[in-house]
Amino acid sequence: MYKILKKEILSQDIEKMVIEAPYIAKKCQPGQFVMVMVEEGGERIPLTIADYDRSENSVTIIYQIVGYTTKLLSQKLEGQTISSIAGPLGQPAHMKKVKRVLGIGGGVGAAPLYPQIKKLTEMGASCDAVIGSRTEEMMILQEEFKEIAENIYFATNDGSKGKKGFVTDVLKDLISQGKKYDEVIAIGPLVMMKSVVEYTKELNIPTSVSLNPIMIDGTGMCGGCRVTIGKETKFACVDGPDFDGFLVDFEELMRRQTMYMPEEAEHRCRLGI
Ligand code: FES
């Protein structure tokens, strides 16, 4: 059993939990994830490690309440326990020693971006960050990014914070203002990562993305998280989740992501969520 040390509501449907998990806290690296089972015998869901504290033996997860299991998780309170957390899983993000990095986080994608930018800053890189969301209320980790990023920029669909538009609009503005980056890290909805990569590819700025395909076991056995990277089949849970964005077959991944939508909608309808 894993104790919830702290719980915080970050926005309307995004929450943060700090969980006591000594083994994972000791070993995990930015880019890795955990499989969380809220109740014994329940569904296991992958969640990226948003932060960790080795001295406190804790890991932080940030999740959006989108279905049955995340709703169940959100009903848990500080001091209560979670049945199982397996990890750290996946490969740590490839942290190269670079000088100038731009991190782009869309929606809840800002959460897995945070430990990567934090680590790169510790490694001496100068990091800018672009955080995007539908509205200002839905934006997460603004203060946390302000502490580690050299410059921080915002984009919202309704213009309530920063640029009215998408994170890619901010990216294009920065480049047209003469900003130069050795690497871009983009994490967020597939369509966002795809459009970032389409632009950075034209400019030949190496870009890494974090993929979130359907995962079942998280250990390379079910094949659910299959993705095509540079014409090779990879499993996001053991080979990723971070990949070279230039090589990702986004079209295929977007098709696979919608495969179970009718079943998920029916399930949500049955449960009234
Ligand atoms: Fe099963 Fe990756 S989640 S192979």
mmCIF file of C-alpha atoms and ligand atoms in Angstrom:
data_model
loop_
_atom_site.group_PDB
_atom_site.id
_atom_site.type_symbol
_atom_site.label_atom_id
_atom_site.label_comp_id
_atom_site.label_asym_id
_atom_site.label_seq_id
_atom_site.Cartn_x
_atom_site.Cartn_y
_atom_site.Cartn_z
ATOM 1 C CA MET A 1 0.000 0.000 0.000
ATOM 2 C CA TYR A 2 1.246 3.497 -0.862
ATOM 3 C CA LYS A 3 0.361 6.439 1.329
ATOM 4 C CA ILE A 4 -0.818 9.763 -0.119
ATOM 5 C CA LEU A 5 1.314 12.377 1.632
ATOM 6 C CA LYS A 6 -0.199 15.387 -0.072
ATOM 7 C CA LYS A 7 -2.989 16.145 -2.499
ATOM 8 C CA GLU A 8 -3.587 19.389 -4.351
ATOM 9 C CA ILE A 9 -6.194 20.493 -6.863
ATOM 10 C CA LEU A 10 -4.351 22.277 -9.672
ATOM 11 C CA SER A 11 -7.284 23.167 -11.890
ATOM 12 C CA GLN A 12 -10.867 22.199 -12.581
ATOM 13 C CA ASP A 13 -10.003 18.586 -13.444
ATOM 14 C CA ILE A 14 -6.256 18.249 -12.860
ATOM 15 C CA GLU A 15 -4.880 17.105 -9.507
ATOM 16 C CA LYS A 16 -1.483 16.458 -7.971
ATOM 17 C CA MET A 17 -0.571 13.772 -5.463
ATOM 18 C CA VAL A 18 2.657 13.256 -3.572
ATOM 19 C CA ILE A 19 2.904 9.577 -2.710
ATOM 20 C CA GLU A 20 5.255 7.720 -0.425
ATOM 21 C CA ALA A 21 7.042 5.201 -2.641
ATOM 22 C CA PRO A 22 10.629 4.727 -1.375
ATOM 23 C CA TYR A 23 11.909 2.308 -4.021
ATOM 24 C CA ILE A 24 10.571 4.347 -6.945
ATOM 25 C CA ALA A 25 11.763 7.651 -5.435
ATOM 26 C CA LYS A 26 15.249 6.217 -5.052
ATOM 27 C CA LYS A 27 15.558 4.998 -8.649
ATOM 28 C CA CYS A 28 13.392 7.173 -10.903
ATOM 29 C CA GLN A 29 14.643 9.626 -13.507
ATOM 30 C CA PRO A 30 12.877 12.350 -15.528
ATOM 31 C CA GLY A 31 10.855 10.824 -18.362
ATOM 32 C CA GLN A 32 9.906 7.632 -16.533
ATOM 33 C CA PHE A 33 6.408 6.650 -15.466
ATOM 34 C CA VAL A 34 4.540 4.445 -13.007
ATOM 35 C CA MET A 35 1.556 2.104 -13.371
ATOM 36 C CA VAL A 36 -1.019 2.966 -10.749
ATOM 37 C CA MET A 37 -3.726 0.585 -9.480
ATOM 38 C CA VAL A 38 -6.029 2.526 -7.171
ATOM 39 C CA GLU A 39 -7.907 -0.445 -5.679
ATOM 40 C CA GLU A 40 -6.893 -4.096 -5.501
ATOM 41 C CA GLY A 41 -7.787 -5.842 -8.777
ATOM 42 C CA GLY A 42 -8.696 -2.581 -10.525
ATOM 43 C CA GLU A 43 -7.504 -1.097 -13.810
ATOM 44 C CA ARG A 44 -3.842 -0.110 -14.028
ATOM 45 C CA ILE A 45 -3.134 3.277 -15.579
ATOM 46 C CA PRO A 46 0.196 4.793 -16.659
ATOM 47 C CA LEU A 47 1.087 8.162 -15.135
ATOM 48 C CA THR A 48 4.308 10.052 -15.717
ATOM 49 C CA ILE A 49 6.409 10.932 -12.704
ATOM 50 C CA ALA A 50 6.067 14.708 -12.460
ATOM 51 C CA ASP A 51 8.607 15.088 -9.660
ATOM 52 C CA TYR A 52 10.378 13.104 -6.961
ATOM 53 C CA ASP A 53 12.046 13.735 -3.638
ATOM 54 C CA ARG A 54 14.653 11.160 -2.721
ATOM 55 C CA SER A 55 15.039 12.496 0.848
ATOM 56 C CA GLU A 56 11.268 12.303 1.463
ATOM 57 C CA ASN A 57 10.944 8.939 -0.356
ATOM 58 C CA SER A 58 8.137 10.373 -2.452
ATOM 59 C CA VAL A 59 7.052 10.671 -6.062
ATOM 60 C CA THR A 60 4.598 13.180 -7.490
ATOM 61 C CA ILE A 61 1.954 12.334 -10.035
ATOM 62 C CA ILE A 62 -0.305 14.759 -11.848
ATOM 63 C CA TYR A 63 -3.416 13.433 -13.531
ATOM 64 C CA GLN A 64 -6.438 14.695 -15.386
ATOM 65 C CA ILE A 65 -9.784 13.252 -14.364
ATOM 66 C CA VAL A 66 -10.889 11.760 -17.660
ATOM 67 C CA GLY A 67 -12.334 8.347 -16.860
ATOM 68 C CA TYR A 68 -13.345 5.843 -14.226
ATOM 69 C CA THR A 69 -9.915 5.146 -12.711
ATOM 70 C CA THR A 70 -8.740 8.759 -12.547
ATOM 71 C CA LYS A 71 -12.087 9.612 -10.924
ATOM 72 C CA LEU A 72 -11.509 6.847 -8.376
ATOM 73 C CA LEU A 73 -8.012 8.183 -7.767
ATOM 74 C CA SER A 74 -9.352 11.692 -7.261
ATOM 75 C CA GLN A 75 -11.689 10.409 -4.523
ATOM 76 C CA LYS A 76 -8.667 9.418 -2.442
ATOM 77 C CA LEU A 77 -7.656 11.835 0.315
ATOM 78 C CA GLU A 78 -4.392 12.744 2.012
ATOM 79 C CA GLY A 79 -3.418 10.028 4.476
ATOM 80 C CA GLN A 80 -5.288 7.314 2.565
ATOM 81 C CA THR A 81 -3.505 4.680 0.490
ATOM 82 C CA ILE A 82 -3.305 3.483 -3.096
ATOM 83 C CA SER A 83 -3.214 -0.250 -3.702
ATOM 84 C CA SER A 84 -0.230 -0.465 -6.022
ATOM 85 C CA ILE A 85 2.303 1.660 -7.854
ATOM 86 C CA ALA A 86 4.754 -0.158 -10.098
ATOM 87 C CA GLY A 87 7.867 1.540 -11.396
ATOM 88 C CA PRO A 88 9.919 3.329 -12.343
ATOM 89 C CA LEU A 89 9.040 2.142 -15.864
ATOM 90 C CA GLY A 90 10.236 3.219 -19.291
ATOM 91 C CA GLN A 91 13.509 4.782 -20.297
ATOM 92 C CA PRO A 92 14.758 7.975 -18.686
ATOM 93 C CA ALA A 93 14.574 10.941 -21.065
ATOM 94 C CA HIS A 94 17.737 11.331 -23.130
ATOM 95 C CA MET A 95 19.372 14.301 -21.440
ATOM 96 C CA LYS A 96 22.112 15.623 -23.641
ATOM 97 C CA LYS A 97 24.380 18.408 -22.476
ATOM 98 C CA VAL A 98 22.986 21.282 -24.522
ATOM 99 C CA LYS A 99 23.077 25.030 -24.051
ATOM 100 C CA ARG A 100 19.630 26.317 -25.024
ATOM 101 C CA VAL A 101 16.463 24.297 -24.648
ATOM 102 C CA LEU A 102 12.844 25.155 -25.274
ATOM 103 C CA GLY A 103 10.319 23.043 -23.359
ATOM 104 C CA ILE A 104 6.762 23.078 -24.654
ATOM 105 C CA GLY A 105 4.002 21.664 -22.450
ATOM 106 C CA GLY A 106 0.396 21.456 -23.576
ATOM 107 C CA GLY A 107 -2.349 20.829 -20.996
ATOM 108 C CA VAL A 108 -1.387 18.125 -18.531
ATOM 109 C CA GLY A 109 1.755 17.566 -20.660
ATOM 110 C CA ALA A 110 3.353 20.364 -18.612
ATOM 111 C CA ALA A 111 3.643 17.795 -15.792
ATOM 112 C CA PRO A 112 6.093 15.356 -17.462
ATOM 113 C CA LEU A 113 7.915 18.323 -19.009
ATOM 114 C CA TYR A 114 8.683 19.827 -15.599
ATOM 115 C CA PRO A 115 11.242 17.248 -14.309
ATOM 116 C CA GLN A 116 13.052 17.300 -17.656
ATOM 117 C CA ILE A 117 13.447 21.090 -17.656
ATOM 118 C CA LYS A 118 14.413 21.005 -13.986
ATOM 119 C CA LYS A 119 17.143 18.437 -14.644
ATOM 120 C CA LEU A 120 18.445 20.235 -17.745
ATOM 121 C CA THR A 121 18.641 23.478 -15.754
ATOM 122 C CA GLU A 122 20.615 21.630 -13.068
ATOM 123 C CA MET A 123 22.915 20.384 -15.845
ATOM 124 C CA GLY A 124 23.623 23.995 -16.807
ATOM 125 C CA ALA A 125 21.294 24.460 -19.782
ATOM 126 C CA SER A 126 19.444 27.702 -20.288
ATOM 127 C CA CYS A 127 15.807 26.672 -20.626
ATOM 128 C CA ASP A 128 12.783 28.586 -21.853
ATOM 129 C CA ALA A 129 9.300 27.163 -21.420
ATOM 130 C CA VAL A 130 6.019 27.574 -23.246
ATOM 131 C CA ILE A 131 2.960 26.413 -21.348
ATOM 132 C CA GLY A 132 -0.355 26.096 -23.113
ATOM 133 C CA SER A 133 -3.915 25.263 -22.119
ATOM 134 C CA ARG A 134 -7.472 25.958 -23.153
ATOM 135 C CA THR A 135 -7.944 28.668 -20.487
ATOM 136 C CA GLU A 136 -5.862 30.244 -17.713
ATOM 137 C CA GLU A 137 -7.829 28.269 -15.100
ATOM 138 C CA MET A 138 -6.725 25.050 -16.733
ATOM 139 C CA MET A 139 -3.048 25.999 -16.764
ATOM 140 C CA ILE A 140 -0.802 24.107 -14.360
ATOM 141 C CA LEU A 141 2.666 24.520 -12.797
ATOM 142 C CA GLN A 142 3.112 28.192 -13.741
ATOM 143 C CA GLU A 143 4.961 29.016 -10.516
ATOM 144 C CA GLU A 144 7.093 25.864 -10.660
ATOM 145 C CA PHE A 145 8.243 26.645 -14.208
ATOM 146 C CA LYS A 146 8.956 30.275 -13.269
ATOM 147 C CA GLU A 147 11.460 29.001 -10.705
ATOM 148 C CA ILE A 148 13.482 26.948 -13.168
ATOM 149 C CA ALA A 149 13.010 28.481 -16.625
ATOM 150 C CA GLU A 150 14.960 31.457 -17.888
ATOM 151 C CA ASN A 151 11.877 32.777 -19.690
ATOM 152 C CA ILE A 152 8.333 31.496 -19.593
ATOM 153 C CA TYR A 153 5.643 32.116 -22.200
ATOM 154 C CA PHE A 154 1.963 31.226 -22.196
ATOM 155 C CA ALA A 155 -0.683 30.402 -24.770
ATOM 156 C CA THR A 156 -4.386 29.879 -24.203
ATOM 157 C CA ASN A 157 -7.126 29.119 -26.695
ATOM 158 C CA ASP A 158 -9.316 31.911 -25.324
ATOM 159 C CA GLY A 159 -6.517 34.447 -24.772
ATOM 160 C CA SER A 160 -7.076 34.564 -20.983
ATOM 161 C CA LYS A 161 -3.315 34.122 -20.411
ATOM 162 C CA GLY A 162 -0.476 34.941 -22.792
ATOM 163 C CA LYS A 163 -0.907 34.527 -26.518
ATOM 164 C CA LYS A 164 -4.381 33.757 -27.844
ATOM 165 C CA GLY A 165 -3.804 30.632 -29.859
ATOM 166 C CA PHE A 166 -1.585 27.586 -29.637
ATOM 167 C CA VAL A 167 1.853 26.831 -28.232
ATOM 168 C CA THR A 168 3.079 26.488 -31.809
ATOM 169 C CA ASP A 169 2.143 30.146 -32.422
ATOM 170 C CA VAL A 170 4.414 31.126 -29.509
ATOM 171 C CA LEU A 171 7.163 28.869 -30.867
ATOM 172 C CA LYS A 172 6.939 30.564 -34.273
ATOM 173 C CA ASP A 173 7.005 34.018 -32.627
ATOM 174 C CA LEU A 174 10.125 33.134 -30.628
ATOM 175 C CA ILE A 175 11.951 31.868 -33.691
ATOM 176 C CA SER A 176 10.939 34.913 -35.739
ATOM 177 C CA GLN A 177 12.268 37.125 -32.896
ATOM 178 C CA GLY A 178 15.660 35.477 -33.382
ATOM 179 C CA LYS A 179 15.620 33.001 -30.471
ATOM 180 C CA LYS A 180 17.862 30.012 -31.079
ATOM 181 C CA TYR A 181 17.500 26.594 -29.476
ATOM 182 C CA ASP A 182 19.690 23.494 -29.624
ATOM 183 C CA GLU A 183 16.773 21.287 -28.651
ATOM 184 C CA VAL A 184 13.010 21.402 -28.245
ATOM 185 C CA ILE A 185 11.102 19.092 -25.900
ATOM 186 C CA ALA A 186 7.388 18.965 -26.674
ATOM 187 C CA ILE A 187 4.928 17.112 -24.449
ATOM 188 C CA GLY A 188 1.167 17.320 -24.730
ATOM 189 C CA PRO A 189 -1.693 16.195 -26.956
ATOM 190 C CA LEU A 190 -0.602 14.274 -30.054
ATOM 191 C CA VAL A 191 -1.881 16.937 -32.412
ATOM 192 C CA MET A 192 0.206 19.546 -30.560
ATOM 193 C CA MET A 193 3.393 17.462 -30.653
ATOM 194 C CA LYS A 194 2.812 16.708 -34.342
ATOM 195 C CA SER A 195 2.482 20.368 -35.250
ATOM 196 C CA VAL A 196 5.526 21.354 -33.170
ATOM 197 C CA VAL A 197 7.572 18.665 -34.931
ATOM 198 C CA GLU A 198 6.353 19.735 -38.393
ATOM 199 C CA TYR A 199 7.754 23.201 -37.678
ATOM 200 C CA THR A 200 11.006 22.245 -35.900
ATOM 201 C CA LYS A 201 11.765 19.701 -38.609
ATOM 202 C CA GLU A 202 11.765 22.500 -41.217
ATOM 203 C CA LEU A 203 14.315 24.333 -39.051
ATOM 204 C CA ASN A 204 16.209 21.174 -38.176
ATOM 205 C CA ILE A 205 15.975 21.737 -34.407
ATOM 206 C CA PRO A 206 16.194 18.302 -32.726
ATOM 207 C CA THR A 207 12.879 17.688 -30.973
ATOM 208 C CA SER A 208 11.944 15.047 -28.488
ATOM 209 C CA VAL A 209 8.358 14.104 -27.704
ATOM 210 C CA SER A 210 6.778 11.930 -25.027
ATOM 211 C CA LEU A 211 4.203 9.471 -26.342
ATOM 212 C CA ASN A 212 1.145 8.318 -24.453
ATOM 213 C CA PRO A 213 -0.350 5.395 -26.377
ATOM 214 C CA ILE A 214 -2.756 2.878 -24.869
ATOM 215 C CA MET A 215 -0.890 0.908 -22.195
ATOM 216 C CA ILE A 216 -2.025 -2.224 -20.406
ATOM 217 C CA ASP A 217 0.878 -3.921 -18.637
ATOM 218 C CA GLY A 218 3.572 -1.251 -19.056
ATOM 219 C CA THR A 219 6.277 -3.895 -19.304
ATOM 220 C CA GLY A 220 6.515 -4.726 -23.013
ATOM 221 C CA MET A 221 4.286 -7.811 -23.028
ATOM 222 C CA CYS A 222 0.838 -6.804 -24.315
ATOM 223 C CA GLY A 223 1.818 -4.817 -27.428
ATOM 224 C CA GLY A 224 -0.862 -2.207 -26.689
ATOM 225 C CA CYS A 225 1.605 0.680 -26.754
ATOM 226 C CA ARG A 226 3.085 -0.211 -30.160
ATOM 227 C CA VAL A 227 4.340 2.838 -32.071
ATOM 228 C CA THR A 228 6.245 3.265 -35.310
ATOM 229 C CA ILE A 229 9.486 5.172 -34.987
ATOM 230 C CA GLY A 230 11.475 5.644 -38.185
ATOM 231 C CA LYS A 231 9.677 2.652 -39.761
ATOM 232 C CA GLU A 232 10.631 0.427 -36.795
ATOM 233 C CA THR A 233 8.097 -0.929 -34.335
ATOM 234 C CA LYS A 234 8.783 0.142 -30.765
ATOM 235 C CA PHE A 235 6.921 -0.250 -27.502
ATOM 236 C CA ALA A 236 6.469 3.094 -25.769
ATOM 237 C CA CYS A 237 6.505 1.469 -22.323
ATOM 238 C CA VAL A 238 9.951 -0.099 -22.618
ATOM 239 C CA ASP A 239 11.624 1.788 -25.485
ATOM 240 C CA GLY A 240 10.111 5.189 -24.602
ATOM 241 C CA PRO A 241 7.985 7.049 -23.755
ATOM 242 C CA ASP A 242 10.379 9.703 -25.111
ATOM 243 C CA PHE A 243 11.323 9.483 -28.778
ATOM 244 C CA ASP A 244 12.907 11.565 -31.516
ATOM 245 C CA GLY A 245 9.910 13.544 -32.757
ATOM 246 C CA PHE A 246 11.205 13.600 -36.353
ATOM 247 C CA LEU A 247 10.826 9.815 -36.550
ATOM 248 C CA VAL A 248 7.382 9.335 -34.986
ATOM 249 C CA ASP A 249 4.497 8.160 -37.185
ATOM 250 C CA PHE A 250 1.918 10.495 -35.630
ATOM 251 C CA GLU A 251 -0.848 9.601 -38.089
ATOM 252 C CA GLU A 252 -0.757 5.932 -37.101
ATOM 253 C CA LEU A 253 -0.605 6.783 -33.415
ATOM 254 C CA MET A 254 -3.590 9.125 -33.671
ATOM 255 C CA ARG A 255 -5.586 6.379 -35.392
ATOM 256 C CA ARG A 256 -4.662 3.856 -32.687
ATOM 257 C CA GLN A 257 -5.598 6.311 -29.910
ATOM 258 C CA THR A 258 -9.190 6.431 -31.121
ATOM 259 C CA MET A 259 -9.602 2.628 -31.409
ATOM 260 C CA TYR A 260 -11.484 2.166 -28.131
ATOM 261 C CA MET A 261 -13.340 5.469 -28.018
ATOM 262 C CA PRO A 262 -16.824 3.941 -28.504
ATOM 263 C CA GLU A 263 -16.201 1.423 -25.684
ATOM 264 C CA GLU A 264 -14.790 4.143 -23.394
ATOM 265 C CA ALA A 265 -17.785 6.397 -24.070
ATOM 266 C CA GLU A 266 -20.195 3.526 -23.392
ATOM 267 C CA HIS A 267 -18.370 2.678 -20.148
ATOM 268 C CA ARG A 268 -18.465 6.289 -18.976
ATOM 269 C CA CYS A 269 -22.133 6.500 -19.849
ATOM 270 C CA ARG A 270 -22.859 3.306 -17.861
ATOM 271 C CA LEU A 271 -21.025 4.696 -14.823
ATOM 272 C CA GLY A 272 -22.567 8.131 -15.228
ATOM 273 C CA ILE A 273 -19.228 9.966 -15.431
HETATM 274 FE FE1 FES B 1 2.013 -3.487 -22.991
HETATM 275 FE FE2 FES B 1 3.700 -1.588 -23.626
HETATM 276 S S1 FES B 1 1.937 -1.443 -22.383
HETATM 277 S S2 FES B 1 3.674 -3.626 -24.350
#
